[in-house]
Amino acid sequence: MNNRLKILLVVLLSSTVSLYAADNKGGAIDSVVYKEMRDSVHNAFNDADSARFYTAVKKFERYLLKQKDLHSYYTQRCNEIVFELNRQDIYEAYKLACDLSRELAERKLDKEMYMAINMMGHIYNFSGNKESAKKCWWEVIRRMEQAGYIESQPPIYMNLVNILMDEDPDEALRLIDQAASIARQTSPEREFDIETRRTLAYYRKGDMERFLKGYKEYKEGEAKGLTSVHGRELEVYYLVQQGKTNEAIQLANRDLESDRYATMAEIYAKANRWKDAYDMLRKDIAETDSVNSIILSSSMQGIQDEVEKYEKEREEAQRHVITLFIIASLLLMLVFALFYIVQVRRRHMREMKKAYRRALESDKLKTAFIQNVSHEVRTPLNVITGFAQVMANPENNLTQEERRSMADMMVHNTYRITNMINEVLMIAVHESATERRLTAIHCNAFFSDIVANVHVEMEKKKLLKLSYDSVLDDGFTIQSEERLLKLILVQLLDNAVKNTSVGTITLKASATDTELILAVEDTGCGVPPHEEERIFERFVKLDQFKEGLGIGLTSSRTMAQRLGGDVRLDTTYQGPGARFVVTIPLA
């Protein structure tokens, strides 16, 4: 395992302990439980046991959230990222760091945002992007100062020291001074490790007098029980300084895990053993290439797993795409797919509601139809049956005038039944018909004939006057469906006869450049303006005692619309009575 990352975990855990100690003055957290969970995470981390580590760290995180210790909780989230870095799974570490950053931003925890930036610095450093790593860590130091986490700055300074040591030893020593100064004031337990790193810096700079003095202080501290993660490396370079090359090589080969071959190549080069240095350098390059290959393979596998995951979601959402350039575009397409499905479901629900309303309307129409037909058939049948029985009874001494009157009543009621059946059949036929048969209609002759043949009851014939008034030329013709046009006018005239007891009924004809205009005027009871649309609904009769099913106006408008025109009530007509206007297009 990479020593640098081991150091990082120790730093994270130790900073958590110090913060815990500061926050636990009120006894909010059970120190025994806290330490047990922390040690469990630490042990599983050092053993590189993935199953144990994630079980322990998730349990620890739940505990910290329950205690509302967000700082310690996010520290453990950082430990997850370090664990993935130690496994050389850069892609998974990067995903976890992005998740951490996003969660901190969503919760507006700016004070803890330095943790995510610190992790990104380690990811950049592990990947070889030193400049980006330095930018991240300088930003971490700035945010720590703003948040008051001064005691946690020394490890960040030491991260910068590791990068700057080869580039700018003097700047590296200045940062070590800064880290040591902070450690003395806030976390003295870190000072010995920092001073050990300073001693190594003296060796790198070539200041052997200070190196030997620092080594002596290290040994004195070691005798007191102090330890440093840089101790083994310091022992190796001390043997080199003493000229004990073989002993230094053996110790480096045995104890150094990070940069072992590079260190051994440096030792051989210092001893002028160039062949051995070359061999160690080749091993270092091979090891580095192997690590890079593992990192690249792990990253590519992570990306491949992610793409497969999104491909599966795309198939489930049935969204077809031509190609995928980036994962963000796939997520966008997935959103569109879900939006489309929701819209389809909403449209389906609207159609179901419409169908339900149509079913209810159909049921109401059926009920109204049965009621109207029952009444309109039973009444004239009773009249016909009653008069027939009277006329057939030889005991009734009826005069010729009485027999003629009864016969007229029977004929009229027979007409009522026939007309009612014709209305029903007419609606059924014309609503289902699709074929249009256009013929040339000579308007004046055609309309005059219709008016002349309108059926009027005997008792009304002397009281009603039907007439046809036209401003059309005698040769005026139109192309239309003769049968439909006739039925429209017959229905309107019949409606006028039913609602007019005395006076006149007039059919008027005129035309514009685009349409034929027919108006049926009567002097009857008229129609209230607020009922102008309701009267065109099926089975609607303003006077329930009037003859008919209440479908004459409905069928008239339906047939007119089939011809491309319309039927409407003229609400501007002053009366008395009503005026219905029919418009038929000329072309």
mmCIF file of N, CA and C in Angstrom, residues 279-366:
data_model
loop_
_atom_site.group_PDB
_atom_site.id
_atom_site.type_symbol
_atom_site.label_atom_id
_atom_site.label_comp_id
_atom_site.label_asym_id
_atom_site.label_seq_id
_atom_site.Cartn_x
_atom_site.Cartn_y
_atom_site.Cartn_z
ATOM 1 N N ASP A 279 19.635 -0.647 -13.347
ATOM 2 C CA ASP A 279 18.692 -1.764 -13.145
ATOM 3 C C ASP A 279 17.540 -1.357 -12.234
ATOM 4 N N MET A 280 17.872 -0.614 -11.150
ATOM 5 C CA MET A 280 16.812 -0.168 -10.234
ATOM 6 C C MET A 280 15.870 0.830 -10.917
ATOM 7 N N LEU A 281 16.479 1.679 -11.765
ATOM 8 C CA LEU A 281 15.659 2.662 -12.465
ATOM 9 C C LEU A 281 14.686 1.980 -13.420
ATOM 10 N N ARG A 282 15.157 0.921 -14.102
ATOM 11 C CA ARG A 282 14.266 0.154 -14.988
ATOM 12 C C ARG A 282 13.126 -0.482 -14.199
ATOM 13 N N LYS A 283 13.462 -1.020 -13.032
ATOM 14 C CA LYS A 283 12.406 -1.619 -12.196
ATOM 15 C C LYS A 283 11.398 -0.555 -11.740
ATOM 16 N N ASP A 284 11.934 0.642 -11.409
ATOM 17 C CA ASP A 284 11.031 1.720 -10.973
ATOM 18 C C ASP A 284 10.094 2.119 -12.104
ATOM 19 N N ILE A 285 10.669 2.222 -13.333
ATOM 20 C CA ILE A 285 9.836 2.580 -14.481
ATOM 21 C C ILE A 285 8.789 1.502 -14.750
ATOM 22 N N ALA A 286 9.224 0.223 -14.657
ATOM 23 C CA ALA A 286 8.286 -0.881 -14.893
ATOM 24 C C ALA A 286 7.176 -0.877 -13.859
ATOM 25 N N GLU A 287 7.556 -0.612 -12.576
ATOM 26 C CA GLU A 287 6.544 -0.576 -11.524
ATOM 27 C C GLU A 287 5.578 0.585 -11.737
ATOM 28 N N THR A 288 6.156 1.757 -12.119
ATOM 29 C CA THR A 288 5.306 2.924 -12.377
ATOM 30 C C THR A 288 4.356 2.661 -13.536
ATOM 31 N N ASP A 289 4.897 2.060 -14.620
ATOM 32 C CA ASP A 289 4.045 1.733 -15.764
ATOM 33 C C ASP A 289 2.955 0.758 -15.373
ATOM 34 N N SER A 290 3.313 -0.209 -14.505
ATOM 35 C CA SER A 290 2.321 -1.192 -14.063
ATOM 36 C C SER A 290 1.210 -0.513 -13.276
ATOM 37 N N VAL A 291 1.621 0.399 -12.378
ATOM 38 C CA VAL A 291 0.622 1.119 -11.581
ATOM 39 C C VAL A 291 -0.258 1.975 -12.484
ATOM 40 N N ASN A 292 0.397 2.683 -13.434
ATOM 41 C CA ASN A 292 -0.369 3.516 -14.367
ATOM 42 C C ASN A 292 -1.330 2.687 -15.197
ATOM 43 N N SER A 293 -0.860 1.486 -15.583
ATOM 44 C CA SER A 293 -1.724 0.598 -16.371
ATOM 45 C C SER A 293 -2.929 0.159 -15.562
ATOM 46 N N ILE A 294 -2.678 -0.148 -14.272
ATOM 47 C CA ILE A 294 -3.787 -0.556 -13.398
ATOM 48 C C ILE A 294 -4.770 0.594 -13.226
ATOM 49 N N ILE A 295 -4.210 1.812 -13.019
ATOM 50 C CA ILE A 295 -5.064 2.992 -12.841
ATOM 51 C C ILE A 295 -5.901 3.230 -14.094
ATOM 52 N N LEU A 296 -5.231 3.162 -15.263
ATOM 53 C CA LEU A 296 -5.943 3.390 -16.508
ATOM 54 C C LEU A 296 -7.008 2.326 -16.741
ATOM 55 N N SER A 297 -6.633 1.058 -16.474
ATOM 56 C CA SER A 297 -7.581 -0.038 -16.663
ATOM 57 C C SER A 297 -8.780 0.110 -15.732
ATOM 58 N N SER A 298 -8.483 0.469 -14.473
ATOM 59 C CA SER A 298 -9.561 0.647 -13.491
ATOM 60 C C SER A 298 -10.481 1.788 -13.905
ATOM 61 N N SER A 299 -9.882 2.890 -14.384
ATOM 62 C CA SER A 299 -10.684 4.038 -14.800
ATOM 63 C C SER A 299 -11.539 3.695 -16.002
ATOM 64 N N MET A 300 -10.939 3.003 -16.972
ATOM 65 C CA MET A 300 -11.699 2.631 -18.161
ATOM 66 C C MET A 300 -12.821 1.665 -17.819
ATOM 67 N N GLN A 301 -12.537 0.738 -16.894
ATOM 68 C CA GLN A 301 -13.567 -0.208 -16.489
ATOM 69 C C GLN A 301 -14.707 0.514 -15.779
ATOM 70 N N GLY A 302 -14.338 1.511 -14.955
ATOM 71 C CA GLY A 302 -15.372 2.295 -14.279
ATOM 72 C C GLY A 302 -16.240 3.042 -15.269
ATOM 73 N N ILE A 303 -15.583 3.627 -16.276
ATOM 74 C CA ILE A 303 -16.338 4.347 -17.300
ATOM 75 C C ILE A 303 -17.233 3.386 -18.075
ATOM 76 N N GLN A 304 -16.688 2.202 -18.405
ATOM 77 C CA GLN A 304 -17.468 1.207 -19.141
ATOM 78 C C GLN A 304 -18.684 0.750 -18.338
ATOM 79 N N ASP A 305 -18.480 0.520 -17.038
ATOM 80 C CA ASP A 305 -19.605 0.123 -16.177
ATOM 81 C C ASP A 305 -20.677 1.213 -16.143
ATOM 82 N N GLU A 306 -20.215 2.478 -16.102
ATOM 83 C CA GLU A 306 -21.165 3.586 -16.066
ATOM 84 C C GLU A 306 -21.968 3.662 -17.356
ATOM 85 N N VAL A 307 -21.280 3.493 -18.486
ATOM 86 C CA VAL A 307 -21.964 3.543 -19.781
ATOM 87 C C VAL A 307 -22.985 2.419 -19.891
ATOM 88 N N GLU A 308 -22.607 1.215 -19.453
ATOM 89 C CA GLU A 308 -23.542 0.092 -19.505
ATOM 90 C C GLU A 308 -24.759 0.355 -18.629
ATOM 91 N N LYS A 309 -24.518 0.988 -17.490
ATOM 92 C CA LYS A 309 -25.633 1.309 -16.596
ATOM 93 C C LYS A 309 -26.611 2.258 -17.287
ATOM 94 N N TYR A 310 -26.093 3.298 -17.903
ATOM 95 C CA TYR A 310 -26.962 4.259 -18.578
ATOM 96 C C TYR A 310 -27.609 3.666 -19.822
ATOM 97 N N GLU A 311 -26.907 2.752 -20.495
ATOM 98 C CA GLU A 311 -27.504 2.080 -21.651
ATOM 99 C C GLU A 311 -28.721 1.270 -21.213
ATOM 100 N N LYS A 312 -28.605 0.608 -20.089
ATOM 101 C CA LYS A 312 -29.721 -0.196 -19.584
ATOM 102 C C LYS A 312 -30.913 0.700 -19.250
ATOM 103 N N GLU A 313 -30.647 1.840 -18.618
ATOM 104 C CA GLU A 313 -31.728 2.769 -18.309
ATOM 105 C C GLU A 313 -32.371 3.305 -19.582
ATOM 106 N N ARG A 314 -31.554 3.538 -20.598
ATOM 107 C CA ARG A 314 -32.094 4.038 -21.863
ATOM 108 C C ARG A 314 -33.039 3.020 -22.487
ATOM 109 N N GLU A 315 -32.652 1.709 -22.450
ATOM 110 C CA GLU A 315 -33.499 0.674 -23.022
ATOM 111 C C GLU A 315 -34.810 0.563 -22.254
ATOM 112 N N GLU A 316 -34.729 0.651 -20.946
ATOM 113 C CA GLU A 316 -35.941 0.559 -20.140
ATOM 114 C C GLU A 316 -36.870 1.723 -20.437
ATOM 115 N N ALA A 317 -36.344 2.894 -20.689
ATOM 116 C CA ALA A 317 -37.154 4.071 -21.003
ATOM 117 C C ALA A 317 -37.566 4.133 -22.457
ATOM 118 N N GLN A 318 -37.075 3.199 -23.283
ATOM 119 C CA GLN A 318 -37.413 3.080 -24.700
ATOM 120 C C GLN A 318 -37.117 4.364 -25.466
ATOM 121 N N ARG A 319 -36.017 4.975 -25.099
ATOM 122 C CA ARG A 319 -35.569 6.182 -25.787
ATOM 123 C C ARG A 319 -34.410 5.821 -26.687
ATOM 124 N N HIS A 320 -34.617 6.038 -28.016
ATOM 125 C CA HIS A 320 -33.600 5.703 -28.986
ATOM 126 C C HIS A 320 -32.724 6.922 -29.257
ATOM 127 N N VAL A 321 -31.433 6.723 -29.176
ATOM 128 C CA VAL A 321 -30.487 7.787 -29.488
ATOM 129 C C VAL A 321 -29.508 7.290 -30.536
ATOM 130 N N ILE A 322 -28.996 8.186 -31.347
ATOM 131 C CA ILE A 322 -28.064 7.797 -32.396
ATOM 132 C C ILE A 322 -26.703 7.480 -31.797
ATOM 133 N N THR A 323 -26.220 8.302 -30.915
ATOM 134 C CA THR A 323 -24.906 8.057 -30.305
ATOM 135 C C THR A 323 -24.832 8.753 -28.967
ATOM 136 N N LEU A 324 -23.880 8.343 -28.198
ATOM 137 C CA LEU A 324 -23.673 8.938 -26.868
ATOM 138 C C LEU A 324 -22.263 9.531 -26.830
ATOM 139 N N PHE A 325 -22.153 10.812 -26.584
ATOM 140 C CA PHE A 325 -20.828 11.428 -26.519
ATOM 141 C C PHE A 325 -20.334 11.514 -25.079
ATOM 142 N N ILE A 326 -21.219 11.938 -24.192
ATOM 143 C CA ILE A 326 -20.838 12.039 -22.786
ATOM 144 C C ILE A 326 -22.001 11.571 -21.926
ATOM 145 N N ILE A 327 -21.696 11.212 -20.710
ATOM 146 C CA ILE A 327 -22.722 10.687 -19.805
ATOM 147 C C ILE A 327 -23.809 11.729 -19.534
ATOM 148 N N ALA A 328 -23.420 12.997 -19.515
ATOM 149 C CA ALA A 328 -24.411 14.048 -19.254
ATOM 150 C C ALA A 328 -25.488 14.077 -20.318
ATOM 151 N N SER A 329 -25.077 13.850 -21.603
ATOM 152 C CA SER A 329 -26.067 13.853 -22.680
ATOM 153 C C SER A 329 -27.041 12.692 -22.520
ATOM 154 N N LEU A 330 -26.537 11.546 -22.054
ATOM 155 C CA LEU A 330 -27.424 10.402 -21.832
ATOM 156 C C LEU A 330 -28.439 10.700 -20.737
ATOM 157 N N LEU A 331 -27.960 11.341 -19.659
ATOM 158 C CA LEU A 331 -28.886 11.687 -18.582
ATOM 159 C C LEU A 331 -29.965 12.646 -19.081
ATOM 160 N N LEU A 332 -29.560 13.577 -19.949
ATOM 161 C CA LEU A 332 -30.524 14.513 -20.517
ATOM 162 C C LEU A 332 -31.564 13.789 -21.350
ATOM 163 N N MET A 333 -31.111 12.830 -22.164
ATOM 164 C CA MET A 333 -32.039 12.053 -22.980
ATOM 165 C C MET A 333 -32.985 11.227 -22.103
ATOM 166 N N LEU A 334 -32.450 10.738 -20.993
ATOM 167 C CA LEU A 334 -33.286 9.968 -20.078
ATOM 168 C C LEU A 334 -34.391 10.844 -19.493
ATOM 169 N N VAL A 335 -34.044 12.086 -19.165
ATOM 170 C CA VAL A 335 -35.050 13.029 -18.655
ATOM 171 C C VAL A 335 -36.141 13.254 -19.703
ATOM 172 N N PHE A 336 -35.711 13.438 -20.984
ATOM 173 C CA PHE A 336 -36.690 13.619 -22.046
ATOM 174 C C PHE A 336 -37.601 12.392 -22.175
ATOM 175 N N ALA A 337 -36.984 11.184 -22.035
ATOM 176 C CA ALA A 337 -37.776 9.959 -22.147
ATOM 177 C C ALA A 337 -38.837 9.891 -21.045
ATOM 178 N N LEU A 338 -38.432 10.206 -19.819
ATOM 179 C CA LEU A 338 -39.374 10.177 -18.705
ATOM 180 C C LEU A 338 -40.478 11.226 -18.893
ATOM 181 N N PHE A 339 -40.077 12.423 -19.403
ATOM 182 C CA PHE A 339 -41.060 13.475 -19.668
ATOM 183 C C PHE A 339 -42.069 13.009 -20.720
ATOM 184 N N TYR A 340 -41.559 12.332 -21.768
ATOM 185 C CA TYR A 340 -42.432 11.833 -22.835
ATOM 186 C C TYR A 340 -43.427 10.808 -22.291
ATOM 187 N N ILE A 341 -42.926 9.904 -21.450
ATOM 188 C CA ILE A 341 -43.800 8.859 -20.886
ATOM 189 C C ILE A 341 -44.902 9.494 -20.033
ATOM 190 N N VAL A 342 -44.513 10.512 -19.235
ATOM 191 C CA VAL A 342 -45.504 11.192 -18.394
ATOM 192 C C VAL A 342 -46.577 11.859 -19.249
ATOM 193 N N GLN A 343 -46.125 12.518 -20.358
ATOM 194 C CA GLN A 343 -47.084 13.182 -21.234
ATOM 195 C C GLN A 343 -48.032 12.179 -21.888
ATOM 196 N N VAL A 344 -47.476 11.014 -22.301
ATOM 197 C CA VAL A 344 -48.314 9.985 -22.920
ATOM 198 C C VAL A 344 -49.350 9.490 -21.925
ATOM 199 N N ARG A 345 -48.914 9.285 -20.686
ATOM 200 C CA ARG A 345 -49.846 8.810 -19.658
ATOM 201 C C ARG A 345 -50.927 9.845 -19.372
ATOM 202 N N ARG A 346 -50.501 11.113 -19.335
ATOM 203 C CA ARG A 346 -51.502 12.170 -19.108
ATOM 204 C C ARG A 346 -52.488 12.233 -20.262
ATOM 205 N N ARG A 347 -51.962 12.127 -21.497
ATOM 206 C CA ARG A 347 -52.858 12.162 -22.650
ATOM 207 C C ARG A 347 -53.794 10.963 -22.634
ATOM 208 N N HIS A 348 -53.251 9.806 -22.241
ATOM 209 C CA HIS A 348 -54.087 8.607 -22.154
ATOM 210 C C HIS A 348 -55.185 8.789 -21.114
ATOM 211 N N MET A 349 -54.816 9.403 -19.971
ATOM 212 C CA MET A 349 -55.819 9.640 -18.931
ATOM 213 C C MET A 349 -56.892 10.612 -19.420
ATOM 214 N N ARG A 350 -56.458 11.647 -20.174
ATOM 215 C CA ARG A 350 -57.446 12.583 -20.702
ATOM 216 C C ARG A 350 -58.398 11.893 -21.667
ATOM 217 N N GLU A 351 -57.827 11.002 -22.521
ATOM 218 C CA GLU A 351 -58.678 10.275 -23.469
ATOM 219 C C GLU A 351 -59.631 9.346 -22.738
ATOM 220 N N MET A 352 -59.149 8.717 -21.656
ATOM 221 C CA MET A 352 -60.017 7.846 -20.866
ATOM 222 C C MET A 352 -61.150 8.646 -20.225
ATOM 223 N N LYS A 353 -60.814 9.858 -19.751
ATOM 224 C CA LYS A 353 -61.850 10.699 -19.151
ATOM 225 C C LYS A 353 -62.881 11.121 -20.195
ATOM 226 N N LYS A 354 -62.383 11.462 -21.409
ATOM 227 C CA LYS A 354 -63.308 11.831 -22.488
ATOM 228 C C LYS A 354 -64.215 10.670 -22.850
ATOM 229 N N ALA A 355 -63.609 9.459 -22.933
ATOM 230 C CA ALA A 355 -64.407 8.280 -23.261
ATOM 231 C C ALA A 355 -65.445 8.009 -22.183
ATOM 232 N N TYR A 356 -65.030 8.236 -20.917
ATOM 233 C CA TYR A 356 -65.965 8.026 -19.815
ATOM 234 C C TYR A 356 -67.120 9.020 -19.893
ATOM 235 N N ARG A 357 -66.770 10.299 -20.187
ATOM 236 C CA ARG A 357 -67.831 11.305 -20.306
ATOM 237 C C ARG A 357 -68.750 10.996 -21.484
ATOM 238 N N ARG A 358 -68.139 10.524 -22.616
ATOM 239 C CA ARG A 358 -68.977 10.165 -23.761
ATOM 240 C C ARG A 358 -69.907 9.006 -23.424
ATOM 241 N N ALA A 359 -69.382 8.057 -22.632
ATOM 242 C CA ALA A 359 -70.224 6.922 -22.237
ATOM 243 C C ALA A 359 -71.392 7.393 -21.372
ATOM 244 N N LEU A 360 -71.095 8.318 -20.429
ATOM 245 C CA LEU A 360 -72.171 8.849 -19.595
ATOM 246 C C LEU A 360 -73.188 9.612 -20.438
ATOM 247 N N GLU A 361 -72.657 10.411 -21.386
ATOM 248 C CA GLU A 361 -73.549 11.173 -22.253
ATOM 249 C C GLU A 361 -74.404 10.240 -23.100
ATOM 250 N N SER A 362 -73.763 9.164 -23.604
ATOM 251 C CA SER A 362 -74.501 8.206 -24.415
ATOM 252 C C SER A 362 -75.608 7.539 -23.605
ATOM 253 N N ASP A 363 -75.281 7.249 -22.342
ATOM 254 C CA ASP A 363 -76.283 6.622 -21.485
ATOM 255 C C ASP A 363 -77.446 7.579 -21.226
ATOM 256 N N LYS A 364 -77.106 8.870 -21.010
ATOM 257 C CA LYS A 364 -78.163 9.859 -20.807
ATOM 258 C C LYS A 364 -79.022 10.011 -22.065
ATOM 259 N N LEU A 365 -78.341 10.025 -23.234
ATOM 260 C CA LEU A 365 -79.076 10.142 -24.494
ATOM 261 C C LEU A 365 -80.004 8.944 -24.713
ATOM 262 N N LYS A 366 -79.485 7.773 -24.369
ATOM 263 C CA LYS A 366 -80.303 6.563 -24.534
ATOM 264 C C LYS A 366 -81.554 6.639 -23.664
#
